[in-house]
PDB file of C-alpha atoms in Angstrom:
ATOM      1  CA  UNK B 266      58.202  39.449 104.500  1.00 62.00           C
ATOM      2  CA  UNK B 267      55.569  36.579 104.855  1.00 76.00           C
ATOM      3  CA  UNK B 268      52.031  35.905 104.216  1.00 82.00           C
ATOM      4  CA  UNK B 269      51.922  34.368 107.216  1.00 89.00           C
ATOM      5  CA  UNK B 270      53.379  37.111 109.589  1.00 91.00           C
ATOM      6  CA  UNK B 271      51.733  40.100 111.264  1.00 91.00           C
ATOM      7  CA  UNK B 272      53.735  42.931 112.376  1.00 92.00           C
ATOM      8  CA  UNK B 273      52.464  45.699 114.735  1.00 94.00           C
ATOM      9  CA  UNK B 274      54.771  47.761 116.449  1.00 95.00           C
ATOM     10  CA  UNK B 275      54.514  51.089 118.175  1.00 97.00           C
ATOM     11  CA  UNK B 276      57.740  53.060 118.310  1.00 96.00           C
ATOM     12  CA  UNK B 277      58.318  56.227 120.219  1.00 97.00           C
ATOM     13  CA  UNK B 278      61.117  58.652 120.432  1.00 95.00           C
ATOM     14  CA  UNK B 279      63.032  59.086 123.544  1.00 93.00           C
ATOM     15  CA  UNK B 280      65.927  61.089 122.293  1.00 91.00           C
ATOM     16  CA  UNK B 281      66.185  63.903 119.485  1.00 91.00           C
ATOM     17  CA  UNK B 282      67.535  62.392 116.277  1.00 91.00           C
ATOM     18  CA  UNK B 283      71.317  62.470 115.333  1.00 90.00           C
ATOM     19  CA  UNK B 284      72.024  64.050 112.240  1.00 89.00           C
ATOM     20  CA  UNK B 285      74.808  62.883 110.547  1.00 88.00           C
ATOM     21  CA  UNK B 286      77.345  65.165 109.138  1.00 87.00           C
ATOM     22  CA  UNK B 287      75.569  67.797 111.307  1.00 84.00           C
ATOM     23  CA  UNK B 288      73.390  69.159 108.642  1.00 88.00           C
ATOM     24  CA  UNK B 289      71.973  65.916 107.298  1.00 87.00           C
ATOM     25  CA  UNK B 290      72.991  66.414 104.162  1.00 89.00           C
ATOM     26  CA  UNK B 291      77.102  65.117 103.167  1.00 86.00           C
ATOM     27  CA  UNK B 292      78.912  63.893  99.960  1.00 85.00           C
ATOM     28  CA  UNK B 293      80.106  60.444  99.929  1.00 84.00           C
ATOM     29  CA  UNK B 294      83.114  58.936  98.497  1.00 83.00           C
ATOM     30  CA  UNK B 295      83.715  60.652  94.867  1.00 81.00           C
ATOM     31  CA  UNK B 296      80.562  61.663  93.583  1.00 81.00           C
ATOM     32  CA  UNK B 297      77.988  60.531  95.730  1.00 85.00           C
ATOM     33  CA  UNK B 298      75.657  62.661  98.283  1.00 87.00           C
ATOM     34  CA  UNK B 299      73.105  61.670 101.057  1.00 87.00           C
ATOM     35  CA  UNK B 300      70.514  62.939 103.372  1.00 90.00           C
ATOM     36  CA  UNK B 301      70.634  61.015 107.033  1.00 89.00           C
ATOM     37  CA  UNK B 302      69.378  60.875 110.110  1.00 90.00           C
ATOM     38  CA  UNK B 303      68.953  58.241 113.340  1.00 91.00           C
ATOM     39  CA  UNK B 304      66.154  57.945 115.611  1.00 93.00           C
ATOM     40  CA  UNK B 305      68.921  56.413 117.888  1.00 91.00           C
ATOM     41  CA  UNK B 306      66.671  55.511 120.615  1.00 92.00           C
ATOM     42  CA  UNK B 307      63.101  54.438 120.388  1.00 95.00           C
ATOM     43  CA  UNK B 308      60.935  52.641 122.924  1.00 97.00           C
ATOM     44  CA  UNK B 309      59.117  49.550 120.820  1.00 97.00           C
ATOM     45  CA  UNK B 310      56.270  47.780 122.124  1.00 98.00           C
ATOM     46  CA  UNK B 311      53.731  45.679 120.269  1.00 97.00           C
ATOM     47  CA  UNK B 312      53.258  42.297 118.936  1.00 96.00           C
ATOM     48  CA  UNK B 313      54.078  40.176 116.258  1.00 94.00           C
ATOM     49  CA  UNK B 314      52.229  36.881 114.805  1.00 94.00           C
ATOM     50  CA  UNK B 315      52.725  33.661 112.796  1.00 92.00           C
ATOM     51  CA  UNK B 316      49.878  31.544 111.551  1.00 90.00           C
ATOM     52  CA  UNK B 317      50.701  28.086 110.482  1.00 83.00           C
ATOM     53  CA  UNK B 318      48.221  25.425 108.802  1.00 78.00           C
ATOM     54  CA  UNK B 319      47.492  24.708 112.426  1.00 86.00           C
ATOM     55  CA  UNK B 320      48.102  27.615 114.561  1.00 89.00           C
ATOM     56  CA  UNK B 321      48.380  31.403 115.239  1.00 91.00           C
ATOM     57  CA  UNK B 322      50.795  32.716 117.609  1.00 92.00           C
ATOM     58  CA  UNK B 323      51.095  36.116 119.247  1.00 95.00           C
ATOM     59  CA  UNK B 324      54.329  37.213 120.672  1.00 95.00           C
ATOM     60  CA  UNK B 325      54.245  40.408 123.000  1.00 97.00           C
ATOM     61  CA  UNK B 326      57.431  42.296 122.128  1.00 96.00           C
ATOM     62  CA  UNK B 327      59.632  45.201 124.512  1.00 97.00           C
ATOM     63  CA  UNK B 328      62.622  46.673 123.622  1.00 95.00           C
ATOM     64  CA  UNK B 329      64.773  49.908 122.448  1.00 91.00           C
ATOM     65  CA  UNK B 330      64.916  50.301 118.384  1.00 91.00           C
ATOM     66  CA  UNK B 331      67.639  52.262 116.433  1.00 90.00           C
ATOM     67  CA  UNK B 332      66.328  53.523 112.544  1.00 92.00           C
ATOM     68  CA  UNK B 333      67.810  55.150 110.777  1.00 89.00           C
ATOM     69  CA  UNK B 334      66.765  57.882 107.229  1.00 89.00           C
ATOM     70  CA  UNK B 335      68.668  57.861 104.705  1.00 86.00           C
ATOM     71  CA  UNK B 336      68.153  59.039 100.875  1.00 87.00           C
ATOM     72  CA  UNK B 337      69.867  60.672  98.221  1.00 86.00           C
ATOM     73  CA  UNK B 338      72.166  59.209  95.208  1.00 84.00           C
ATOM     74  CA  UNK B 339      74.511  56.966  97.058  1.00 76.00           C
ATOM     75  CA  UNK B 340      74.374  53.041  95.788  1.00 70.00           C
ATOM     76  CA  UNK B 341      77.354  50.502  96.653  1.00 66.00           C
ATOM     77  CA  UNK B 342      76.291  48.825  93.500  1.00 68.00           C
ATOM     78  CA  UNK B 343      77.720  51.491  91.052  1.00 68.00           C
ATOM     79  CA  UNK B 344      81.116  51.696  92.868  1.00 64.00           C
ATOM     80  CA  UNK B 345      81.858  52.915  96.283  1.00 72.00           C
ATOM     81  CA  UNK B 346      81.606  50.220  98.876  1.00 79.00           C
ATOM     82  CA  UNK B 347      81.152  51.208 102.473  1.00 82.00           C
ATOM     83  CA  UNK B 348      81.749  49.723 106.165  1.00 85.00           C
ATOM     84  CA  UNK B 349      79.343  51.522 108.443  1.00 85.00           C
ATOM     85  CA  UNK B 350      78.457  51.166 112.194  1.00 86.00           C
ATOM     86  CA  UNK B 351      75.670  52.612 114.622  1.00 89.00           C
ATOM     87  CA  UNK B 352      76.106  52.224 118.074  1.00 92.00           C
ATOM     88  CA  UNK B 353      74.728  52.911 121.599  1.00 92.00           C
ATOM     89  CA  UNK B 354      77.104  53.388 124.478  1.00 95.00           C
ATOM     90  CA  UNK B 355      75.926  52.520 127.861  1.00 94.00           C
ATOM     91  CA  UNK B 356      76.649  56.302 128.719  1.00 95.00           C
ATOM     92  CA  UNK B 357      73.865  57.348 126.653  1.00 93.00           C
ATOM     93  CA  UNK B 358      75.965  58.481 124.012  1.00 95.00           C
ATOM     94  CA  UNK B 359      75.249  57.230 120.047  1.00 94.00           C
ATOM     95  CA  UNK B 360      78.063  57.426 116.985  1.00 95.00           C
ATOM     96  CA  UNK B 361      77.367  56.465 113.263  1.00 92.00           C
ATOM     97  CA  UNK B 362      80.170  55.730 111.826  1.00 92.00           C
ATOM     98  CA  UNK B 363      80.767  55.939 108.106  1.00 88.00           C
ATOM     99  CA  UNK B 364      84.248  54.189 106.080  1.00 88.00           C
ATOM    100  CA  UNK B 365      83.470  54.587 102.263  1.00 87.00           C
ATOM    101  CA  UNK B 366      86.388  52.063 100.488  1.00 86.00           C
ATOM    102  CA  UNK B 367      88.055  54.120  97.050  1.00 85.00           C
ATOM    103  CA  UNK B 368      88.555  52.501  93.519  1.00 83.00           C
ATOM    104  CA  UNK B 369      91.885  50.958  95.180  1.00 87.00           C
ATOM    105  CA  UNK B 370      90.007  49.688  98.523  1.00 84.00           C
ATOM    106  CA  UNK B 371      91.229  52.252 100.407  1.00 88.00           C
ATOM    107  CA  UNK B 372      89.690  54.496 102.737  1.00 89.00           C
ATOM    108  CA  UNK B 373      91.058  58.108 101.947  1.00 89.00           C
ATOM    109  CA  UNK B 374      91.763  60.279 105.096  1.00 88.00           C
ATOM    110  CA  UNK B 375      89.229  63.167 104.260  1.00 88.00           C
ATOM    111  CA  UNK B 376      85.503  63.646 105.160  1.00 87.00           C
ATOM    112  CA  UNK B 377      84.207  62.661 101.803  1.00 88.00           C
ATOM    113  CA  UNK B 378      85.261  58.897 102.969  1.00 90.00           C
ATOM    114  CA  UNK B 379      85.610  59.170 106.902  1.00 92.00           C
ATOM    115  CA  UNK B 380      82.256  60.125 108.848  1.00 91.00           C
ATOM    116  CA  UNK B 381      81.615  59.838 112.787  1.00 94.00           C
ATOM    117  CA  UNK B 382      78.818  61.708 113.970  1.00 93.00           C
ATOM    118  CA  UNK B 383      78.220  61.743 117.886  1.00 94.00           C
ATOM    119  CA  UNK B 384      75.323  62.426 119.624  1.00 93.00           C
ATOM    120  CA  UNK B 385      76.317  63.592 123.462  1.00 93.00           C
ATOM    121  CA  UNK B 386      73.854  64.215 125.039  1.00 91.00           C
ATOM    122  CA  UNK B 387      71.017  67.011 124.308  1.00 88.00           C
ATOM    123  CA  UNK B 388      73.075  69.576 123.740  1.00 90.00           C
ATOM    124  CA  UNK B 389      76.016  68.215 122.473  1.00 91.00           C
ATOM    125  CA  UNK B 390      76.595  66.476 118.781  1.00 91.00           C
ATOM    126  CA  UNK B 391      79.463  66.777 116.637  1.00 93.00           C
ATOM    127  CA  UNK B 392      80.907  65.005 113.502  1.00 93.00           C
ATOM    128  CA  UNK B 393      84.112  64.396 112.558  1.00 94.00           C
ATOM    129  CA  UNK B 394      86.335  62.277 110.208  1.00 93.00           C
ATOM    130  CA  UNK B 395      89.427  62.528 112.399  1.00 94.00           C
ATOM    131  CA  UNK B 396      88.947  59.099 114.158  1.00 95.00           C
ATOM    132  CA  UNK B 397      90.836  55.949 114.040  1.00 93.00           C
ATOM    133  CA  UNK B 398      89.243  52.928 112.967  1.00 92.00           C
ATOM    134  CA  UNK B 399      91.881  49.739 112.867  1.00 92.00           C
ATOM    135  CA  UNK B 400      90.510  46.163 111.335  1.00 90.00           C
ATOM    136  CA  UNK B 401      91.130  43.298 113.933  1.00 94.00           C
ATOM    137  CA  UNK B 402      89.822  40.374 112.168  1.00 92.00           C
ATOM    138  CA  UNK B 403      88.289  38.947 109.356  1.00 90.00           C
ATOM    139  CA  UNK B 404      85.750  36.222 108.077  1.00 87.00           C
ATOM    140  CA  UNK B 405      84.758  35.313 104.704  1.00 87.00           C
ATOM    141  CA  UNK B 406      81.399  33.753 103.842  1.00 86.00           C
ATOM    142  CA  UNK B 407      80.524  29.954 103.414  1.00 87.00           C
ATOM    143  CA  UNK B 408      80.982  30.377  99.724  1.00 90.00           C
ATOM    144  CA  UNK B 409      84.631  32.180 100.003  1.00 88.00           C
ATOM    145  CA  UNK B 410      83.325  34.875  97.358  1.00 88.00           C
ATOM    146  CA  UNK B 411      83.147  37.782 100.505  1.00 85.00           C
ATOM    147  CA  UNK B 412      85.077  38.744 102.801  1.00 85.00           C
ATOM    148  CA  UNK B 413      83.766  40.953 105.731  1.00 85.00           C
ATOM    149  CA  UNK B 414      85.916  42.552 109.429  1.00 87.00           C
ATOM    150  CA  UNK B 415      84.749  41.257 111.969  1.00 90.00           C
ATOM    151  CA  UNK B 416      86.654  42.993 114.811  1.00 94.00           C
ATOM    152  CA  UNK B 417      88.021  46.560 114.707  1.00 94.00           C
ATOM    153  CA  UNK B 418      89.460  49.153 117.217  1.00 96.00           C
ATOM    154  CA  UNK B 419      87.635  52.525 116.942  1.00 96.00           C
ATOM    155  CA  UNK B 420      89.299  55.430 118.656  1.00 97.00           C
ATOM    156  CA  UNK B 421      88.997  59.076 118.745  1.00 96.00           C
ATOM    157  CA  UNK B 422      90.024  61.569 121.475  1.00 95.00           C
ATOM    158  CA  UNK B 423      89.464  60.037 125.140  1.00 96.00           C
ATOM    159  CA  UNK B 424      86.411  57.432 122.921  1.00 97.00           C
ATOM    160  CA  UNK B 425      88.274  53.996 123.114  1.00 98.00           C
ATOM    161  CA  UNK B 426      86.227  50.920 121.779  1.00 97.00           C
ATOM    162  CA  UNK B 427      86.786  47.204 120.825  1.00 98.00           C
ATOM    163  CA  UNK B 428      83.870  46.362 118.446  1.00 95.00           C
ATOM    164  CA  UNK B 429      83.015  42.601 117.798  1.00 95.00           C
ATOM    165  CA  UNK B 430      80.173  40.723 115.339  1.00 92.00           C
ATOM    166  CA  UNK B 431      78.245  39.015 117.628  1.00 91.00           C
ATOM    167  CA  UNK B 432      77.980  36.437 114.402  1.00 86.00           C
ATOM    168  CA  UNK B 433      80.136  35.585 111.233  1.00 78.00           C
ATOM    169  CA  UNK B 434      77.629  35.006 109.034  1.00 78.00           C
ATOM    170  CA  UNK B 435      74.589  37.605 108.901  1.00 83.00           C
ATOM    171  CA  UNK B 436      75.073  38.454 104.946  1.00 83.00           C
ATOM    172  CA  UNK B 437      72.096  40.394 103.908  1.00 84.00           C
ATOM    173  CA  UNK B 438      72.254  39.211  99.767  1.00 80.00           C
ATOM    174  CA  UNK B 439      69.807  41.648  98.099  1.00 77.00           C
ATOM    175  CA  UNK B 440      69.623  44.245  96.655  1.00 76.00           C
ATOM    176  CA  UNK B 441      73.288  43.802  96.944  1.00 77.00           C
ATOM    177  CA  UNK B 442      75.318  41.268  99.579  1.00 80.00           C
ATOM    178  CA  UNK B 443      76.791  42.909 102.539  1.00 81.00           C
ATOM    179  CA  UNK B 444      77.239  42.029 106.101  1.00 81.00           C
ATOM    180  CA  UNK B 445      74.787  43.417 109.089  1.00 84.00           C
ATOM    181  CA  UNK B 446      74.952  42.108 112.578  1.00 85.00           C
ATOM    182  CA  UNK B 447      74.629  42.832 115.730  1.00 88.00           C
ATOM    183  CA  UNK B 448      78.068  43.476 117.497  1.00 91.00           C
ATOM    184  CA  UNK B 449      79.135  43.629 121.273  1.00 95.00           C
ATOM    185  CA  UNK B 450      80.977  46.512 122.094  1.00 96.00           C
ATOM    186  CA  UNK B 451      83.364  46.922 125.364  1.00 97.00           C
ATOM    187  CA  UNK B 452      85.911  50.042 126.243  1.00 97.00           C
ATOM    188  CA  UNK B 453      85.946  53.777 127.570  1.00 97.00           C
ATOM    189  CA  UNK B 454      84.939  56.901 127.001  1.00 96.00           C
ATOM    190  CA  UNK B 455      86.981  59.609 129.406  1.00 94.00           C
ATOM    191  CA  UNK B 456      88.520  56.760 130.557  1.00 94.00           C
ATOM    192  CA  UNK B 457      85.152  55.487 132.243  1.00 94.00           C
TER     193      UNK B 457
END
């Protein structure tokens, strides 16, 4: 946010959304529910400025956006922390990915704390908590107060993928500090 910015941005859907959980609506770790959804795949076009003292610039921006919905009771400040992922597969296929950590750190093998919801293709979405999600490495901030993964394994039936931050330090600090990064992701899916 700036005084000295100007944001205007077209997005357009090119893909239905992907409704997490299925139904949109799922409970999170012990007492927490949500409402979500992803526009997973948006065509943005528009332009964005900066005025200096001295000078206004205009950028023309191009690109694909990903945003996502979300609303309900669910707040990592009261207690349940969270690791969560969206990504875009080069087959056009799009997973959210939800870990919710328990009082103990733990992430409890059930569907209140394990959430993958897949969107296929069209006609094909599914959700499911029955996936595998191993931590590779890890990286704590400049101030060694967090400590966030920064590489992780994520399988689930013939979906094999090595997810990496593309950065070790993108720490968003309010309203609360967590991590969020862009990540480069590399593996199969049917063994393609």
């Amino acid at each position: 946010a700036s005084a000295n910015v100007a944001i205007d941005v077209d997005y357009d859907a090119v893909k239905p959304p992907l409704i997490v959980g299925d139904t949109g609506f799922f409970y999170q770790g012990q007492s927490s529910y949500t409402y979500y959804y992803s526009q997973t795949e948006l065509d943005v076009s528009g332009t964005i400025t900066i005025n200096d003292s001295l000078n206004s610039y205009t950028e023309t921006i191009s690109g694909i956006g990903w945003i996502d919905r979300q609303w309900g009771n669910f707040n990592p400040t009261n207690g349940d922390k969270y690791e969560w992922f969206c990504m875009q597969l080069s087959n056009g296929m799009d997973l959210n990915v939800w870990n919710i950590f328990n009082p103990q750190n733990l992430v409890p093998d059930n569907s209140l704390y394990r959430i993958c919801s897949v969107f296929v293709n069209d006609t094909t979405s599914f959700t499911t908590s029955a996936f595998q999600l191993d931590r590779l490495a890890f990286s704590y901030t400049p101030d060694s107060v967090m400590c966030y993964s920064q590489e992780w394994q994520f399988t689930y039936g013939d979906i094999d993928l090595h997810i990496i931050t593309l950065y070790d330090n993108t720490e968003v600090s309010l309203p609360f500090r967590f991590y969020e990064g862009s990540t480069e992701i590399t593996g199969t899916v049917g063994g393609m």
